[in-house]
PDB file of C-alpha atoms in Angstrom:
ATOM      1  CA  MET A   1       0.000   0.000   0.000  1.00 34.00           C
ATOM      2  CA  PRO A   2       1.532   3.352  -1.007  1.00 35.00           C
ATOM      3  CA  ALA A   3       2.210   5.866   1.712  1.00 34.00           C
ATOM      4  CA  LEU A   4       0.217   9.065   1.846  1.00 31.00           C
ATOM      5  CA  PRO A   5       2.184  12.168   0.951  1.00 32.00           C
ATOM      6  CA  PRO A   6       3.509  14.033   3.978  1.00 32.00           C
ATOM      7  CA  GLN A   7       1.156  16.994   3.478  1.00 36.00           C
ATOM      8  CA  MET A   8      -1.895  14.724   3.946  1.00 31.00           C
ATOM      9  CA  PRO A   9      -1.742  12.717   7.156  1.00 30.00           C
ATOM     10  CA  PRO A  10      -4.027   9.663   7.315  1.00 30.00           C
ATOM     11  CA  GLN A  11      -6.532  11.278   9.727  1.00 33.00           C
ATOM     12  CA  MET A  12      -7.090  14.320   7.495  1.00 30.00           C
ATOM     13  CA  PRO A  13     -10.086  14.026   5.142  1.00 34.00           C
ATOM     14  CA  ALA A  14      -9.513  14.649   1.485  1.00 36.00           C
ATOM     15  CA  VAL A  15     -10.337  18.217   0.541  1.00 37.00           C
ATOM     16  CA  PRO A  16     -13.022  18.381  -2.158  1.00 49.00           C
ATOM     17  CA  GLN A  17     -12.081  19.772  -5.550  1.00 56.00           C
ATOM     18  CA  GLY A  18     -11.712  23.531  -5.307  1.00 58.00           C
ATOM     19  CA  ALA A  19     -11.960  23.616  -1.508  1.00 65.00           C
ATOM     20  CA  THR A  20      -9.094  25.605  -0.090  1.00 82.00           C
ATOM     21  CA  PRO A  21      -8.355  25.125   3.591  1.00 85.00           C
ATOM     22  CA  ASP A  22     -10.158  28.449   4.235  1.00 90.00           C
ATOM     23  CA  VAL A  23     -13.300  27.275   2.437  1.00 90.00           C
ATOM     24  CA  GLN A  24     -13.168  23.902   4.152  1.00 91.00           C
ATOM     25  CA  ALA A  25     -12.879  25.679   7.526  1.00 93.00           C
ATOM     26  CA  ARG A  26     -15.833  27.909   6.628  1.00 95.00           C
ATOM     27  CA  ILE A  27     -17.890  24.844   5.621  1.00 96.00           C
ATOM     28  CA  SER A  28     -17.097  23.230   8.982  1.00 95.00           C
ATOM     29  CA  SER A  29     -18.024  26.432  10.798  1.00 96.00           C
ATOM     30  CA  LEU A  30     -21.296  26.768   8.865  1.00 96.00           C
ATOM     31  CA  GLN A  31     -22.165  23.150   9.550  1.00 96.00           C
ATOM     32  CA  SER A  32     -21.734  23.871  13.269  1.00 96.00           C
ATOM     33  CA  ILE A  33     -23.902  26.979  12.991  1.00 96.00           C
ATOM     34  CA  VAL A  34     -26.793  25.192  11.263  1.00 97.00           C
ATOM     35  CA  ALA A  35     -26.526  22.285  13.702  1.00 97.00           C
ATOM     36  CA  ARG A  36     -27.067  24.769  16.560  1.00 97.00           C
ATOM     37  CA  ASP A  37     -29.497  27.019  14.666  1.00 97.00           C
ATOM     38  CA  PRO A  38     -31.268  25.046  11.915  1.00 96.00           C
ATOM     39  CA  LYS A  39     -33.427  28.073  11.053  1.00 97.00           C
ATOM     40  CA  ASN A  40     -30.459  30.238  10.057  1.00 97.00           C
ATOM     41  CA  VAL A  41     -31.347  30.861   6.404  1.00 98.00           C
ATOM     42  CA  GLN A  42     -28.217  32.838   5.598  1.00 98.00           C
ATOM     43  CA  ALA A  43     -25.969  30.094   6.991  1.00 97.00           C
ATOM     44  CA  TRP A  44     -27.789  27.477   4.878  1.00 98.00           C
ATOM     45  CA  ILE A  45     -27.411  29.666   1.769  1.00 98.00           C
ATOM     46  CA  GLN A  46     -23.701  30.268   2.404  1.00 97.00           C
ATOM     47  CA  LEU A  47     -23.200  26.561   3.049  1.00 97.00           C
ATOM     48  CA  GLY A  48     -24.927  25.816  -0.251  1.00 98.00           C
ATOM     49  CA  ASN A  49     -22.753  28.395  -1.984  1.00 97.00           C
ATOM     50  CA  ASP A  50     -19.574  26.875  -0.561  1.00 97.00           C
ATOM     51  CA  PHE A  51     -20.656  23.390  -1.625  1.00 97.00           C
ATOM     52  CA  PHE A  52     -21.558  24.855  -5.054  1.00 96.00           C
ATOM     53  CA  ASP A  53     -18.116  26.458  -5.389  1.00 94.00           C
ATOM     54  CA  THR A  54     -16.364  23.233  -4.386  1.00 94.00           C
ATOM     55  CA  HIS A  55     -18.424  21.101  -6.795  1.00 94.00           C
ATOM     56  CA  GLN A  56     -20.215  19.152  -4.073  1.00 96.00           C
ATOM     57  CA  ALA A  57     -23.498  19.201  -5.964  1.00 97.00           C
ATOM     58  CA  GLN A  58     -25.575  16.869  -3.789  1.00 98.00           C
ATOM     59  CA  LYS A  59     -24.577  18.663  -0.595  1.00 98.00           C
ATOM     60  CA  ALA A  60     -25.321  22.019  -2.249  1.00 98.00           C
ATOM     61  CA  VAL A  61     -28.781  20.820  -3.324  1.00 98.00           C
ATOM     62  CA  GLU A  62     -29.507  19.723   0.236  1.00 98.00           C
ATOM     63  CA  ALA A  63     -28.261  22.955   1.844  1.00 98.00           C
ATOM     64  CA  TYR A  64     -30.212  25.075  -0.633  1.00 98.00           C
ATOM     65  CA  GLY A  65     -33.245  22.876   0.023  1.00 98.00           C
ATOM     66  CA  ARG A  66     -33.039  23.659   3.740  1.00 98.00           C
ATOM     67  CA  ALA A  67     -32.781  27.379   2.956  1.00 98.00           C
ATOM     68  CA  LEU A  68     -35.815  27.143   0.672  1.00 98.00           C
ATOM     69  CA  GLU A  69     -37.827  25.369   3.374  1.00 98.00           C
ATOM     70  CA  LEU A  70     -37.286  28.453   5.524  1.00 97.00           C
ATOM     71  CA  GLN A  71     -37.479  31.083   2.798  1.00 96.00           C
ATOM     72  CA  PRO A  72     -39.374  29.708  -0.209  1.00 95.00           C
ATOM     73  CA  ASN A  73     -39.243  31.341  -3.608  1.00 95.00           C
ATOM     74  CA  ASP A  74     -35.829  33.000  -3.336  1.00 97.00           C
ATOM     75  CA  PRO A  75     -34.958  33.238  -7.050  1.00 98.00           C
ATOM     76  CA  ASN A  76     -31.200  33.243  -6.464  1.00 97.00           C
ATOM     77  CA  VAL A  77     -31.274  30.154  -4.254  1.00 98.00           C
ATOM     78  CA  LEU A  78     -33.664  28.383  -6.633  1.00 98.00           C
ATOM     79  CA  THR A  79     -31.338  29.195  -9.531  1.00 97.00           C
ATOM     80  CA  ASP A  80     -28.202  28.018  -7.739  1.00 97.00           C
ATOM     81  CA  GLN A  81     -29.962  24.817  -6.675  1.00 98.00           C
ATOM     82  CA  GLY A  82     -31.083  24.369 -10.282  1.00 98.00           C
ATOM     83  CA  VAL A  83     -27.482  24.599 -11.477  1.00 97.00           C
ATOM     84  CA  MET A  84     -26.548  21.890  -8.996  1.00 98.00           C
ATOM     85  CA  TYR A  85     -29.450  19.706 -10.150  1.00 98.00           C
ATOM     86  CA  ARG A  86     -28.099  20.087 -13.677  1.00 97.00           C
ATOM     87  CA  GLU A  87     -24.638  19.060 -12.489  1.00 97.00           C
ATOM     88  CA  LEU A  88     -26.291  15.963 -11.009  1.00 98.00           C
ATOM     89  CA  ARG A  89     -27.926  15.386 -14.415  1.00 97.00           C
ATOM     90  CA  GLN A  90     -31.409  15.871 -12.920  1.00 98.00           C
ATOM     91  CA  PHE A  91     -32.493  18.039 -15.816  1.00 98.00           C
ATOM     92  CA  ASP A  92     -36.237  18.090 -15.110  1.00 98.00           C
ATOM     93  CA  LYS A  93     -35.583  19.295 -11.563  1.00 98.00           C
ATOM     94  CA  ALA A  94     -33.149  21.915 -12.858  1.00 98.00           C
ATOM     95  CA  ALA A  95     -35.733  23.229 -15.335  1.00 98.00           C
ATOM     96  CA  ALA A  96     -38.429  23.246 -12.648  1.00 98.00           C
ATOM     97  CA  ASN A  97     -36.186  25.291 -10.345  1.00 98.00           C
ATOM     98  CA  PHE A  98     -35.406  27.827 -13.058  1.00 98.00           C
ATOM     99  CA  GLN A  99     -39.105  28.139 -13.892  1.00 98.00           C
ATOM    100  CA  LYS A 100     -40.020  28.583 -10.225  1.00 98.00           C
ATOM    101  CA  ALA A 101     -37.292  31.229  -9.844  1.00 98.00           C
ATOM    102  CA  ASN A 102     -38.708  33.077 -12.826  1.00 96.00           C
ATOM    103  CA  GLN A 103     -42.229  32.861 -11.403  1.00 97.00           C
ATOM    104  CA  ALA A 104     -40.950  34.319  -8.126  1.00 97.00           C
ATOM    105  CA  ASP A 105     -39.188  37.128 -10.017  1.00 97.00           C
ATOM    106  CA  PRO A 106     -40.228  37.482 -13.677  1.00 96.00           C
ATOM    107  CA  LYS A 107     -37.193  39.727 -14.306  1.00 96.00           C
ATOM    108  CA  HIS A 108     -34.679  37.195 -12.950  1.00 96.00           C
ATOM    109  CA  VAL A 109     -32.518  36.986 -16.047  1.00 97.00           C
ATOM    110  CA  GLN A 110     -30.087  34.290 -14.894  1.00 97.00           C
ATOM    111  CA  SER A 111     -32.840  31.750 -14.229  1.00 97.00           C
ATOM    112  CA  LEU A 112     -34.314  32.347 -17.691  1.00 97.00           C
ATOM    113  CA  PHE A 113     -30.933  32.084 -19.359  1.00 97.00           C
ATOM    114  CA  ASN A 114     -30.193  28.832 -17.517  1.00 97.00           C
ATOM    115  CA  LEU A 115     -33.632  27.499 -18.416  1.00 98.00           C
ATOM    116  CA  GLY A 116     -32.754  28.005 -22.070  1.00 97.00           C
ATOM    117  CA  ILE A 117     -29.522  26.064 -21.623  1.00 97.00           C
ATOM    118  CA  VAL A 118     -31.321  23.101 -20.040  1.00 97.00           C
ATOM    119  CA  PHE A 119     -34.003  23.095 -22.740  1.00 98.00           C
ATOM    120  CA  ALA A 120     -31.451  23.365 -25.557  1.00 96.00           C
ATOM    121  CA  HIS A 121     -28.726  21.021 -24.397  1.00 95.00           C
ATOM    122  CA  ASP A 122     -30.242  18.606 -21.909  1.00 97.00           C
ATOM    123  CA  LEU A 123     -33.955  18.231 -22.606  1.00 97.00           C
ATOM    124  CA  LYS A 124     -33.562  18.678 -26.390  1.00 96.00           C
ATOM    125  CA  GLN A 125     -36.435  21.156 -26.627  1.00 97.00           C
ATOM    126  CA  PRO A 126     -34.947  23.883 -28.830  1.00 96.00           C
ATOM    127  CA  GLN A 127     -38.180  25.839 -29.270  1.00 96.00           C
ATOM    128  CA  LYS A 128     -38.581  26.219 -25.513  1.00 97.00           C
ATOM    129  CA  ALA A 129     -34.920  27.258 -25.296  1.00 97.00           C
ATOM    130  CA  VAL A 130     -35.490  29.974 -27.897  1.00 97.00           C
ATOM    131  CA  GLU A 131     -38.585  31.192 -26.015  1.00 97.00           C
ATOM    132  CA  ALA A 132     -36.616  31.452 -22.757  1.00 97.00           C
ATOM    133  CA  TRP A 133     -33.722  33.243 -24.417  1.00 97.00           C
ATOM    134  CA  GLU A 134     -36.031  35.649 -26.269  1.00 97.00           C
ATOM    135  CA  ARG A 135     -37.469  36.628 -22.882  1.00 97.00           C
ATOM    136  CA  VAL A 136     -33.924  37.249 -21.617  1.00 97.00           C
ATOM    137  CA  VAL A 137     -33.310  39.604 -24.541  1.00 98.00           C
ATOM    138  CA  LYS A 138     -36.632  41.377 -23.952  1.00 97.00           C
ATOM    139  CA  ILE A 139     -36.124  41.797 -20.182  1.00 97.00           C
ATOM    140  CA  ALA A 140     -32.454  42.820 -20.170  1.00 97.00           C
ATOM    141  CA  PRO A 141     -31.366  43.626 -23.747  1.00 97.00           C
ATOM    142  CA  GLN A 142     -27.992  45.099 -22.722  1.00 97.00           C
ATOM    143  CA  SER A 143     -26.990  42.284 -20.342  1.00 96.00           C
ATOM    144  CA  ASP A 144     -24.262  39.719 -20.900  1.00 96.00           C
ATOM    145  CA  GLN A 145     -26.949  37.045 -20.709  1.00 95.00           C
ATOM    146  CA  ALA A 146     -28.855  38.726 -23.557  1.00 96.00           C
ATOM    147  CA  SER A 147     -25.720  38.779 -25.676  1.00 96.00           C
ATOM    148  CA  HIS A 148     -25.154  35.075 -25.027  1.00 96.00           C
ATOM    149  CA  ALA A 149     -28.861  34.374 -25.579  1.00 97.00           C
ATOM    150  CA  ARG A 150     -28.807  36.030 -29.018  1.00 97.00           C
ATOM    151  CA  GLN A 151     -25.760  33.990 -29.979  1.00 97.00           C
ATOM    152  CA  SER A 152     -27.338  30.763 -28.700  1.00 96.00           C
ATOM    153  CA  ILE A 153     -30.568  31.448 -30.599  1.00 96.00           C
ATOM    154  CA  GLU A 154     -28.600  31.937 -33.811  1.00 96.00           C
ATOM    155  CA  GLU A 155     -26.670  28.714 -33.200  1.00 94.00           C
ATOM    156  CA  LEU A 156     -29.881  26.762 -32.664  1.00 93.00           C
ATOM    157  CA  ARG A 157     -31.464  28.189 -35.780  1.00 90.00           C
ATOM    158  CA  ALA A 158     -28.346  27.497 -37.836  1.00 92.00           C
ATOM    159  CA  ALA A 159     -28.326  23.873 -36.641  1.00 86.00           C
ATOM    160  CA  LYS A 160     -31.819  23.191 -38.064  1.00 73.00           C
TER     161      LYS A 160
END
């Protein structure tokens, strides 16, 4: 059996991809906070964000789910959870989250843009993707998302 490198003693857990020691310490701290105060919405959201940033999709989905139990219909949390559902290849759940985020805030551009991505690339529903992206362009015509939406619409139409 090969020896572990000196910088990782056997008792130390492997650090998830992208988790610096600072982020790992913050995750541990947040886990302690929510264990003591399970109704701390901001701690649940930050925990979800840290899991998101370290590519721990299932843990992020769960943390965001706890935040949404306490504060339903937060479009940013719904969108971030949707991205994590997509990473887990749960495309229907991702689309449902993006739609719910857009219902909570009809001007939430990121959820609409992401909805278009899921429809175009994962659910193979190009017409619904175009509809989502056209709404992005209408709502925020000068945004980066609108620029990307226009390009994506053209790519879909060229692929027909």
